């Protein structure tokens, strides 16, 4: 034990003989280790952000949407083109797939809402009471649609915060009626504002909930119907769509992928053309995980390169040191040092260098979060134009230190010390003691 | 009388630039315990080679080399290292102290490689430093000492492992005449106290201090003569 301590004491003494040289050598490893931790922390911060957005869609959910087929497919069909998910599809899915715990049918249209002289163009959403919960909307005043509203096809509606503000800038909207396409709907509630959800993978448009009006889907079906006419550059185009979207909740997360497969098969057998799309947030989550993994590998690669560079720095210095200390090696060999004693002596020095580099690297790595905060603050103060142009992710990312990156980085730094120290140490040990003693 | 070292028909050849150099061509000699031998000869006579063999830094090509009762002629590198650490005391022309260690630590180096750095051994290092007159310099570095002082540290170091013999390679080669006298006096005293000394030198007046002079030429023993002891030495304190 004493001898072991002595070896370390000796190694550190030798290193302190050339403080600047040792410091520069340590710097290589220090930068490598700190960059491993930093890059992983930033990568983790970015992917966590993406994950949060996807989780906003609900990991238990499977979303089926109607997609308008491309015009090549519908060419030659006369009259309005029916497409998308039908009420019978909805029934087929909910009745045949046992793992679905809840199904939420949605029909969306662009409509104009008016109250006295004020008008708002927005999205009319036909839905069921679960809609509020699934999309995480909260009631500000009154109530959301009820089961009774749907059952009785009531002319009731709920306004989103934006719609309410524009139609009723001065009054309480609850209890009043707004006019939508030849009918009046009594307002039963107003929702709180909500941030738009992310559009992901092109299959789900970014949803802005600000200008919505919600009515029972049964009311929409009976009052407005499936046939809609849109005016397009002078000509009219008719479409028949029964459901815009169905959000299905699966009873357990582990069943989600199987269930989505089952739904795909059901729909595929019922539709001749691809006029529907399916979004599985869980799949997106899995994709995000894969992306994250690739990100980590990529970052790890960069960090590994800097660590290798640091290691080469150590090796370079140690080779120089060995040459410089040839005489000392000869003396030690003459006084009874075995080859392995010499190897140990030089290895201890490289390990000491890399442990110091690794430890300081870890400490600085832990400051990742405050430092990014400061950097962001500085850039915002000094270069406000630049920050304006940066993507949202970079503006808001909070790096989070990955716990396993700390032991990993430390372990790597020690390994590098051993690996890159071994060759110079072995060269030192392989010297002929007689030659080494003669060395000037 | 017990032998400290016995060299029997030892040859040593090595290849230098494609040519085989026969450095020793069958040397036989015996060094009894307590002897003081000076090995002399011109450069190229083989005296350095003989010293390297006696110091277990090299192995003979043929022949037998006994240190005490151990045959060291064909031992492994590790075993030779162990013998160097435990049974041989080196003194070099250029002192060969380790610059980053203190005087005391330099004396301890052979013990360190034997793996026995106990408290008792460390006391012994203090004693030895006192014996060579450096008790007040224990914390100094070699660069802070004069040549003579450095050589005295080396002598203390050569004694720390209680060796078969002290191998001195031109011990006074770098010293002025006054310090040479000091160091030779110290060696005399050690020999007087029973230590075996084998010294390589090319200076006749240094060699004259030994009890016995062995002259080498072209890898052979030219002469081996015992000389009259001229004076008594005094152990320094």
XYZ file of C-alpha atoms in Angstrom:
677
model
C 0.000 0.000 0.000
C 2.799 2.329 0.993
C 4.692 1.449 -2.170
C 1.585 2.052 -4.224
C 1.214 5.514 -2.734
C 4.876 6.075 -3.327
C 4.505 5.283 -7.015
C 1.719 7.852 -7.332
C 3.579 10.411 -5.297
C 6.567 9.930 -7.554
C 4.520 10.183 -10.730
C 2.854 13.388 -9.622
C 6.216 14.804 -8.619
C 7.610 14.096 -12.069
C 4.601 15.758 -13.675
C 4.955 18.853 -11.512
C 8.524 19.158 -12.716
C 7.052 20.457 -15.989
C 3.841 22.202 -14.931
C 3.059 23.918 -18.226
C 3.668 20.788 -20.240
C 1.435 18.759 -17.932
C -1.242 21.437 -18.013
C -1.373 21.478 -21.806
C -1.537 17.714 -21.903
C -4.377 17.690 -19.398
C -6.169 20.297 -21.493
C -6.609 17.846 -24.360
C -8.409 15.308 -22.198
C -10.275 18.026 -20.339
C -11.773 19.396 -23.548
C -12.623 15.903 -24.721
C -14.443 14.932 -21.537
C -16.243 18.240 -21.191
C -17.396 18.034 -24.799
C -18.709 14.502 -24.312
C -20.870 15.689 -21.434
C -21.911 18.936 -23.123
C -22.803 17.467 -26.461
C -24.785 14.669 -24.861
C -26.560 17.158 -22.593
C -27.545 19.399 -25.489
C -28.642 16.416 -27.553
C -30.719 15.218 -24.637
C -32.282 18.651 -24.227
C -33.315 18.819 -27.878
C -34.724 15.318 -28.011
C -36.599 15.831 -24.751
C -38.287 18.833 -26.314
C -39.322 16.794 -29.340
C -40.535 14.032 -27.086
C -42.679 16.413 -25.063
C -44.340 17.646 -28.227
C -45.137 14.145 -29.344
C -46.368 13.156 -25.928
C -48.815 16.055 -26.229
C -50.609 13.891 -28.795
C -50.935 11.066 -26.297
C -48.953 7.882 -26.413
C -52.132 5.800 -26.041
C -53.779 7.343 -29.045
C -54.091 6.272 -32.631
C -55.243 8.999 -34.965
C -56.975 8.135 -38.241
C -57.603 10.938 -40.698
C -59.339 11.359 -43.988
C -57.054 12.383 -46.795
C -58.275 13.827 -50.025
C -57.025 11.507 -52.792
C -54.886 13.121 -55.477
C -56.754 14.315 -58.559
C -55.236 11.624 -60.792
C -57.122 9.013 -58.816
C -60.443 10.799 -58.862
C -60.249 11.892 -62.478
C -63.105 10.652 -64.529
C -65.481 10.399 -61.591
C -68.457 12.574 -62.123
C -70.087 14.736 -59.503
C -68.943 15.171 -55.938
C -66.251 12.784 -54.867
C -66.847 10.834 -51.656
C -63.689 10.009 -49.742
C -62.303 9.441 -46.303
C -63.447 7.592 -43.266
C -67.125 6.813 -43.125
C -69.468 6.279 -40.207
C -69.519 2.611 -41.130
C -65.714 2.480 -40.945
C -65.986 4.052 -37.524
C -68.469 1.418 -36.405
C -66.418 -1.372 -37.915
C -63.324 -0.271 -36.078
C -64.924 0.341 -32.713
C -66.878 -2.904 -32.843
C -64.182 -5.260 -34.100
C -61.059 -4.016 -32.357
C -61.344 -5.030 -28.707
C -58.404 -3.050 -27.356
C -59.964 0.322 -28.144
C -61.225 1.888 -24.948
C -62.609 5.060 -26.434
C -63.239 6.452 -29.890
C -63.630 10.082 -30.705
C -65.128 10.987 -34.094
C -64.373 14.455 -35.395
C -65.612 16.359 -38.404
C -63.980 19.675 -39.248
C -65.082 22.353 -41.704
C -64.038 25.894 -42.518
C -67.025 28.114 -41.760
C -67.937 31.682 -41.054
C -69.336 32.438 -37.604
C -71.316 35.622 -37.040
C -72.926 37.472 -34.161
C -74.824 40.641 -35.031
C -72.342 42.545 -37.225
C -69.186 40.736 -36.181
C -67.805 37.829 -38.150
C -65.000 35.305 -37.691
C -63.745 32.737 -40.163
C -62.700 29.630 -38.343
C -62.914 25.930 -37.914
C -66.205 24.306 -37.099
C -65.546 21.115 -35.225
C -68.195 18.460 -34.805
C -67.173 16.255 -31.913
C -68.184 14.415 -28.770
C -67.644 15.444 -25.112
C -64.304 13.569 -24.908
C -62.762 15.991 -27.368
C -61.852 18.501 -24.688
C -59.996 15.933 -22.651
C -58.201 14.301 -25.551
C -56.945 17.587 -26.970
C -56.259 18.899 -23.445
C -58.583 21.864 -23.768
C -59.870 23.418 -20.582
C -63.148 25.186 -19.951
C -62.933 28.878 -19.047
C -66.653 29.590 -18.543
C -69.802 27.501 -18.791
C -69.262 23.901 -19.834
C -68.095 21.788 -22.751
C -70.534 19.745 -24.854
C -72.320 16.981 -22.975
C -73.493 13.495 -23.915
C -77.039 14.828 -23.887
C -76.113 17.468 -26.457
C -74.834 14.757 -28.770
C -77.720 12.396 -28.151
C -80.372 15.040 -28.716
C -78.543 16.730 -31.602
C -78.805 20.002 -29.735
C -77.961 23.284 -31.397
C -75.398 24.004 -28.719
C -71.905 25.240 -29.293
C -68.719 25.971 -27.375
C -66.355 28.748 -28.449
C -62.568 28.641 -28.403
C -60.939 31.579 -26.705
C -60.035 33.409 -29.931
C -63.496 33.114 -31.433
C -65.093 34.280 -28.194
C -62.841 37.296 -27.992
C -63.532 38.404 -31.530
C -67.282 37.845 -31.556
C -67.887 39.076 -28.012
C -65.271 41.660 -27.205
C -67.417 43.279 -24.504
C -70.046 40.754 -23.462
C -70.282 37.369 -21.825
C -70.894 34.973 -24.714
C -72.487 32.203 -22.647
C -76.230 32.025 -23.344
C -76.134 34.015 -26.558
C -76.548 32.550 -30.013
C -74.230 32.734 -32.979
C -75.140 32.195 -36.579
C -73.483 29.428 -38.576
C -74.801 28.597 -42.043
C -78.511 29.162 -41.803
C -78.850 28.072 -38.210
C -78.395 29.503 -34.740
C -76.430 27.800 -32.013
C -76.644 28.609 -28.328
C -73.272 29.125 -26.657
C -72.889 26.896 -23.588
C -69.225 27.437 -22.829
C -65.911 29.108 -23.648
C -62.541 27.364 -23.595
C -59.210 28.601 -22.264
C -56.503 29.547 -24.760
C -54.124 26.756 -25.714
C -50.879 26.675 -27.631
C -50.997 25.149 -31.073
C -49.791 21.548 -31.217
C -46.859 20.617 -33.348
C -47.362 19.356 -36.825
C -45.507 16.091 -37.041
C -44.302 14.156 -40.017
C -46.691 15.905 -42.390
C -49.497 13.523 -41.463
C -50.933 15.835 -38.884
C -51.265 19.502 -39.659
C -50.301 21.877 -36.917
C -53.532 22.644 -35.139
C -54.399 26.106 -34.056
C -57.241 25.949 -31.639
C -57.799 29.676 -31.376
C -60.651 30.182 -33.856
C -62.648 27.017 -33.267
C -66.307 26.500 -32.597
C -67.318 23.111 -31.228
C -70.746 21.585 -31.824
C -72.047 18.034 -31.258
C -71.081 15.839 -34.181
C -74.626 14.528 -34.462
C -75.878 18.072 -34.887
C -73.277 18.709 -37.577
C -74.270 15.576 -39.461
C -77.968 16.413 -39.449
C -77.738 20.188 -39.969
C -74.851 20.519 -42.350
C -74.443 17.020 -43.737
C -71.577 15.321 -45.485
C -71.743 17.222 -48.713
C -69.705 20.333 -48.820
C -69.100 22.722 -51.630
C -65.971 24.750 -51.897
C -65.531 27.503 -54.375
C -62.287 27.322 -56.197
C -61.123 29.778 -58.862
C -64.532 30.271 -60.354
C -65.716 26.690 -60.316
C -67.428 24.775 -57.573
C -66.133 21.558 -56.241
C -68.180 19.164 -54.223
C -66.903 16.703 -51.694
C -68.555 14.137 -49.516
C -66.734 13.500 -46.265
C -68.308 11.853 -43.254
C -65.461 12.067 -40.739
C -62.334 14.174 -40.844
C -60.573 12.396 -38.051
C -61.069 9.666 -35.507
C -58.941 9.689 -32.392
C -58.889 6.237 -30.869
C -57.624 5.553 -27.403
C -56.051 2.151 -26.816
C -56.516 0.565 -23.384
C -52.809 -0.031 -22.759
C -49.651 1.382 -24.299
C -48.240 -2.056 -25.018
C -51.225 -2.785 -27.282
C -50.895 0.376 -29.315
C -48.773 -0.943 -32.152
C -50.836 -4.110 -32.628
C -54.065 -2.152 -32.497
C -52.856 0.341 -35.061
C -51.921 -2.566 -37.306
C -55.405 -3.995 -36.913
C -56.979 -0.648 -37.748
C -54.803 -0.327 -40.828
C -55.910 -3.752 -42.023
C -59.565 -2.983 -41.369
C -59.402 0.271 -43.291
C -57.322 -1.170 -46.096
C -59.890 -3.889 -46.713
C -62.731 -1.352 -46.773
C -61.161 1.269 -49.030
C -60.146 0.849 -52.623
C -58.034 3.982 -52.640
C -55.684 5.463 -50.091
C -58.013 8.140 -48.857
C -57.084 7.773 -45.210
C -53.986 8.146 -43.104
C -53.008 6.913 -39.719
C -50.795 8.590 -37.147
C -49.485 6.661 -34.199
C -47.887 9.042 -31.703
C -46.162 6.036 -30.154
C -44.499 5.338 -33.494
C -43.478 8.959 -33.664
C -42.145 8.599 -30.159
C -40.190 5.590 -31.254
C -38.911 7.492 -34.255
C -37.916 10.321 -31.968
C -36.038 7.787 -29.881
C -34.229 6.484 -32.920
C -33.406 10.021 -33.943
C -32.156 10.653 -30.441
C -29.971 7.570 -30.578
C -28.477 8.695 -33.866
C -27.952 12.109 -32.403
C -26.150 10.610 -29.428
C -23.991 8.463 -31.692
C -23.180 11.458 -33.842
C -22.339 13.664 -30.884
C -20.442 10.805 -29.291
C -18.394 10.465 -32.447
C -17.406 14.106 -32.398
C -16.528 13.875 -28.733
C -14.638 10.640 -29.320
C -12.533 12.367 -31.938
C -11.591 15.109 -29.525
C -10.770 12.502 -26.893
C -8.560 10.628 -29.317
C -6.817 13.873 -30.170
C -6.292 14.425 -26.448
C -4.954 10.896 -26.143
C -2.507 11.459 -28.961
C -1.386 14.588 -27.143
C -0.678 12.501 -24.054
C 1.181 9.915 -26.086
C 3.257 12.578 -27.806
C 4.275 14.147 -24.522
C 5.005 10.813 -22.914
C 7.204 9.727 -25.816
C 9.158 12.942 -25.446
C 9.327 12.437 -21.698
C 10.589 8.894 -22.090
C 13.381 10.032 -24.376
C 14.207 12.875 -22.062
C 14.331 10.571 -19.074
C 16.265 7.747 -20.688
C 19.054 8.242 -18.209
C 16.677 8.042 -15.270
C 15.220 4.834 -16.684
C 18.731 3.401 -16.931
C 19.466 4.339 -13.323
C 16.247 2.816 -12.095
C 16.875 -0.373 -14.048
C 20.413 -0.604 -12.635
C 19.070 -0.136 -9.137
C 16.700 -3.049 -9.561
C 13.576 -1.830 -11.359
C 11.949 -4.571 -13.394
C 10.480 -3.824 -16.793
C 7.013 -3.810 -15.286
C 8.112 -1.298 -12.647
C 9.110 1.091 -15.416
C 5.842 0.487 -17.267
C 3.906 1.135 -14.064
C 5.816 4.333 -13.386
C 4.999 5.872 -16.753
C 1.451 4.541 -16.816
C 0.809 6.161 -13.461
C 1.870 9.464 -14.942
C -0.428 9.219 -17.949
C -3.306 7.975 -15.838
C -2.760 10.849 -13.417
C -2.823 13.305 -16.317
C -5.978 11.854 -17.772
C -7.740 11.500 -14.418
C -7.092 15.156 -13.653
C -8.268 16.078 -17.154
C -11.294 13.824 -16.787
C -12.249 15.116 -13.344
C -12.022 18.787 -14.314
C -13.814 17.938 -17.546
C -16.667 16.393 -15.542
C -16.870 19.432 -13.268
C -17.041 21.813 -16.192
C -19.437 19.445 -17.947
C -21.839 19.848 -15.046
C -21.935 23.609 -15.599
C -23.470 23.028 -19.020
C -26.902 24.326 -18.070
C -26.024 27.676 -16.468
C -23.384 28.330 -19.098
C -25.819 27.878 -21.999
C -28.128 30.229 -20.137
C -25.428 32.877 -19.910
C -24.371 32.407 -23.512
C -27.958 32.776 -24.645
C -28.407 35.876 -22.494
C -25.205 37.399 -23.887
C -26.155 36.677 -27.482
C -29.621 38.106 -26.899
C -28.116 41.283 -25.493
C -25.346 41.707 -28.043
C -26.770 40.234 -31.225
C -30.576 40.397 -31.061
C -30.867 40.033 -34.863
C -29.002 36.768 -34.857
C -31.139 35.262 -32.131
C -34.234 36.287 -34.087
C -33.198 34.059 -36.974
C -32.338 30.998 -34.933
C -34.773 28.099 -34.942
C -37.117 27.779 -31.994
C -35.356 24.683 -30.664
C -32.050 26.469 -30.244
C -33.691 29.450 -28.601
C -35.440 27.388 -25.992
C -33.366 24.243 -25.536
C -32.442 23.400 -21.954
C -29.441 21.079 -21.954
C -29.849 18.317 -19.432
C -26.804 16.393 -18.291
C -27.246 12.702 -18.994
C -26.322 10.951 -15.728
C -24.524 8.039 -17.365
C -22.371 10.369 -19.422
C -20.376 11.314 -16.317
C -19.002 7.896 -15.371
C -18.683 7.144 -19.069
C -16.611 10.230 -19.810
C -14.471 9.593 -16.771
C -13.978 5.952 -17.665
C -13.052 6.900 -21.214
C -10.495 9.423 -20.026
C -8.796 6.854 -17.796
C -8.896 4.288 -20.587
C -7.290 6.800 -22.907
C -4.586 7.416 -20.340
C -3.842 3.703 -20.191
C -4.121 3.041 -23.908
C -2.067 5.994 -25.049
C 0.352 5.698 -22.169
C 1.062 2.040 -22.727
C 3.167 2.412 -25.833
C 5.549 5.061 -24.461
C 5.781 3.116 -21.189
C 6.608 -0.089 -23.012
C 9.211 1.696 -25.051
C 10.743 2.958 -21.849
C 10.767 -0.519 -20.357
C 12.222 -2.134 -23.458
C 15.371 -0.017 -23.273
C 18.620 -1.780 -22.615
C 19.768 -0.548 -19.190
C 23.395 -0.306 -20.322
C 22.464 1.851 -23.303
C 20.133 3.938 -21.186
C 22.846 4.587 -18.604
C 25.181 5.782 -21.320
C 22.549 8.188 -22.678
C 23.469 11.837 -22.253
C 37.218 -17.794 2.441
C 33.786 -17.079 1.002
C 33.639 -15.620 -2.453
C 31.691 -12.489 -3.246
C 31.959 -13.135 -6.971
C 33.429 -15.845 -9.140
C 33.944 -15.471 -12.893
C 34.692 -18.735 -14.713
C 35.760 -18.801 -18.365
C 33.356 -16.024 -19.230
C 33.125 -14.800 -22.793
C 30.969 -12.025 -24.123
C 30.306 -11.337 -27.772
C 27.980 -8.842 -29.322
C 27.173 -7.708 -32.798
C 27.910 -4.124 -33.683
C 27.196 -2.868 -37.210
C 27.177 -6.398 -38.563
C 30.528 -7.294 -37.003
C 30.907 -9.584 -34.041
C 32.876 -7.957 -31.277
C 34.519 -10.338 -28.827
C 34.624 -8.146 -25.746
C 35.637 -10.876 -23.298
C 37.514 -13.972 -24.444
C 37.433 -16.270 -21.462
C 38.007 -14.363 -18.283
C 38.444 -16.203 -14.998
C 38.782 -14.471 -11.658
C 37.612 -14.762 -8.104
C 36.780 -11.982 -5.680
C 36.770 -13.083 -2.028
C 34.610 -11.233 0.468
C 36.277 -8.160 1.856
C 38.530 -7.701 -1.154
C 39.158 -4.372 -2.868
C 39.814 -4.933 -6.546
C 40.701 -2.372 -9.188
C 39.996 -3.460 -12.752
C 42.183 -1.506 -15.118
C 42.866 -1.401 -18.793
C 42.751 0.775 -21.866
C 39.430 1.536 -23.468
C 38.264 -1.468 -25.448
C 40.014 -3.854 -23.100
C 36.680 -5.240 -21.888
C 36.585 -3.706 -18.432
C 33.186 -2.067 -18.940
C 31.789 -5.335 -20.279
C 33.098 -7.161 -17.234
C 31.556 -4.537 -15.003
C 28.171 -4.870 -16.737
C 28.296 -8.638 -16.278
C 29.244 -8.379 -12.612
C 26.483 -5.822 -12.186
C 23.923 -8.227 -13.665
C 23.076 -5.672 -16.345
C 23.980 -8.213 -18.999
C 24.426 -11.966 -19.439
C 27.631 -13.684 -20.544
C 27.718 -15.458 -23.909
C 29.355 -18.447 -22.275
C 30.981 -19.351 -19.012
C 29.741 -19.155 -15.458
C 29.189 -16.170 -13.244
C 28.528 -16.734 -9.552
C 27.525 -14.020 -7.119
C 27.793 -15.466 -3.630
C 26.327 -18.920 -4.212
C 23.949 -17.863 -7.005
C 24.693 -18.654 -10.610
C 23.487 -15.558 -12.425
C 24.846 -16.387 -15.871
C 21.521 -17.343 -17.441
C 18.826 -15.742 -15.326
C 15.762 -13.982 -16.699
C 15.569 -10.227 -16.924
C 13.237 -10.055 -13.906
C 15.479 -12.256 -11.764
C 18.505 -10.150 -12.689
C 16.544 -7.038 -11.691
C 15.803 -8.608 -8.327
C 19.475 -9.382 -7.772
C 20.450 -5.835 -8.730
C 17.901 -4.486 -6.308
C 18.950 -6.714 -3.428
C 22.622 -7.634 -3.753
C 24.597 -5.135 -5.841
C 25.680 -1.607 -4.990
C 26.414 0.666 -7.937
C 28.590 3.777 -7.922
C 28.886 5.595 -11.244
C 31.250 8.155 -12.657
C 28.432 10.676 -13.168
C 26.754 9.829 -9.822
C 23.446 8.941 -11.510
C 21.107 10.250 -8.883
C 17.477 10.774 -9.851
C 17.015 14.539 -10.183
C 13.419 14.845 -8.949
C 14.090 12.895 -5.729
C 15.629 14.195 -2.516
C 18.842 12.826 -1.046
C 16.931 10.528 1.293
C 14.612 9.311 -1.440
C 17.555 8.611 -3.725
C 19.114 6.423 -1.072
C 15.829 4.531 -0.725
C 15.393 3.661 -4.415
C 16.828 0.090 -4.294
C 14.659 -0.700 -1.256
C 11.653 0.624 -3.135
C 12.263 -1.853 -5.951
C 12.729 -4.655 -3.456
C 9.324 -3.765 -2.093
C 10.496 -3.376 1.496
C 10.292 0.216 2.535
C 9.590 -0.393 6.205
C 10.194 2.063 9.032
C 13.318 0.193 10.057
C 14.731 0.363 6.587
C 14.059 4.056 6.491
C 15.944 4.546 9.732
C 18.803 2.747 8.077
C 18.728 5.222 5.203
C 19.069 8.059 7.734
C 22.027 6.267 9.298
C 23.734 5.777 5.953
C 23.231 9.408 5.023
C 24.844 10.311 8.346
C 27.720 7.960 7.682
C 28.602 9.672 4.395
C 28.276 13.051 6.105
C 25.034 14.261 4.619
C 22.701 14.064 7.627
C 21.865 17.742 7.241
C 21.094 17.503 3.523
C 18.361 14.880 3.522
C 15.765 17.110 1.868
C 18.095 18.544 -0.777
C 17.857 17.712 -4.442
C 20.906 16.393 -6.316
C 21.213 19.666 -8.243
C 21.704 21.520 -4.958
C 24.737 19.395 -4.072
C 28.355 19.478 -5.185
C 29.840 16.603 -7.173
C 31.551 15.126 -4.149
C 28.344 15.321 -2.125
C 26.410 13.668 -4.921
C 28.908 10.870 -5.081
C 28.566 10.381 -1.348
C 24.811 10.046 -1.768
C 25.512 7.415 -4.416
C 27.801 5.577 -1.984
C 25.111 5.595 0.685
C 22.670 4.300 -1.911
C 25.048 1.504 -2.902
C 25.145 0.311 0.712
C 21.449 0.389 1.456
C 20.707 -3.152 0.280
C 23.680 -4.787 2.001
C 25.252 -5.923 -1.304
C 27.644 -8.766 -2.212
C 29.956 -6.059 -3.431
C 30.080 -2.416 -4.420
C 30.638 -1.904 -8.141
C 32.324 1.420 -8.721
C 32.658 2.590 -12.306
C 35.289 5.367 -12.438
C 33.945 6.769 -9.152
C 36.301 9.732 -9.145
C 36.310 10.447 -12.887
C 34.338 13.675 -12.553
C 35.893 14.945 -9.337
C 38.795 17.254 -8.525
C 41.786 15.928 -6.601
C 40.570 17.023 -3.143
C 37.163 15.437 -3.513
C 38.736 12.402 -5.139
C 40.741 11.961 -2.007
C 37.609 12.264 0.112
C 35.705 9.669 -1.893
C 38.615 7.254 -2.042
C 39.045 7.666 1.708
C 35.412 6.769 2.169
C 35.834 3.668 0.010
C 38.936 2.697 1.955
C 36.988 2.991 5.157
C 34.155 0.882 3.823
C 36.602 -1.797 2.742
C 38.186 -1.609 6.151
C 34.762 -2.245 7.625
C 34.495 -5.434 5.574
C 32.782 -4.307 2.384
C 33.874 -5.869 -0.890
C 34.648 -3.313 -3.588
C 35.205 -3.835 -7.287
C 36.289 -0.644 -8.980
C 36.887 0.083 -12.650
C 39.346 2.863 -13.339
C 41.985 3.878 -15.823
C 43.893 6.137 -13.409
C 46.899 4.440 -11.888
C 46.927 6.439 -8.660
C 43.264 5.606 -8.058
C 43.910 1.948 -8.825
C 46.850 2.018 -6.454
C 44.432 2.461 -3.547
C 43.024 -1.051 -4.087
C 44.391 -4.221 -2.515
C 44.565 -5.921 -5.858
C 44.849 -4.782 -9.467
C 43.515 -6.799 -12.375
C 44.646 -5.569 -15.788
C 42.683 -6.452 -18.873
C 43.759 -6.282 -22.490
C 41.728 -7.296 -25.553
C 39.242 -9.223 -23.470
C 41.788 -11.239 -21.537
C 43.243 -10.947 -18.077
C 46.745 -9.549 -18.532
C 47.793 -9.523 -14.912
C 46.270 -10.048 -11.485
C 48.476 -8.698 -8.716
C 47.908 -8.139 -5.020
C 49.682 -5.082 -3.640
C 50.897 -4.072 -0.230
C 48.375 -2.104 1.815
C 49.897 1.324 2.195
C 47.854 3.053 4.788
C 44.966 2.781 7.156
C 41.825 4.737 6.499
C 39.691 6.474 9.027
C 35.957 6.188 8.987
C 34.453 9.619 8.599
C 31.591 10.799 10.641
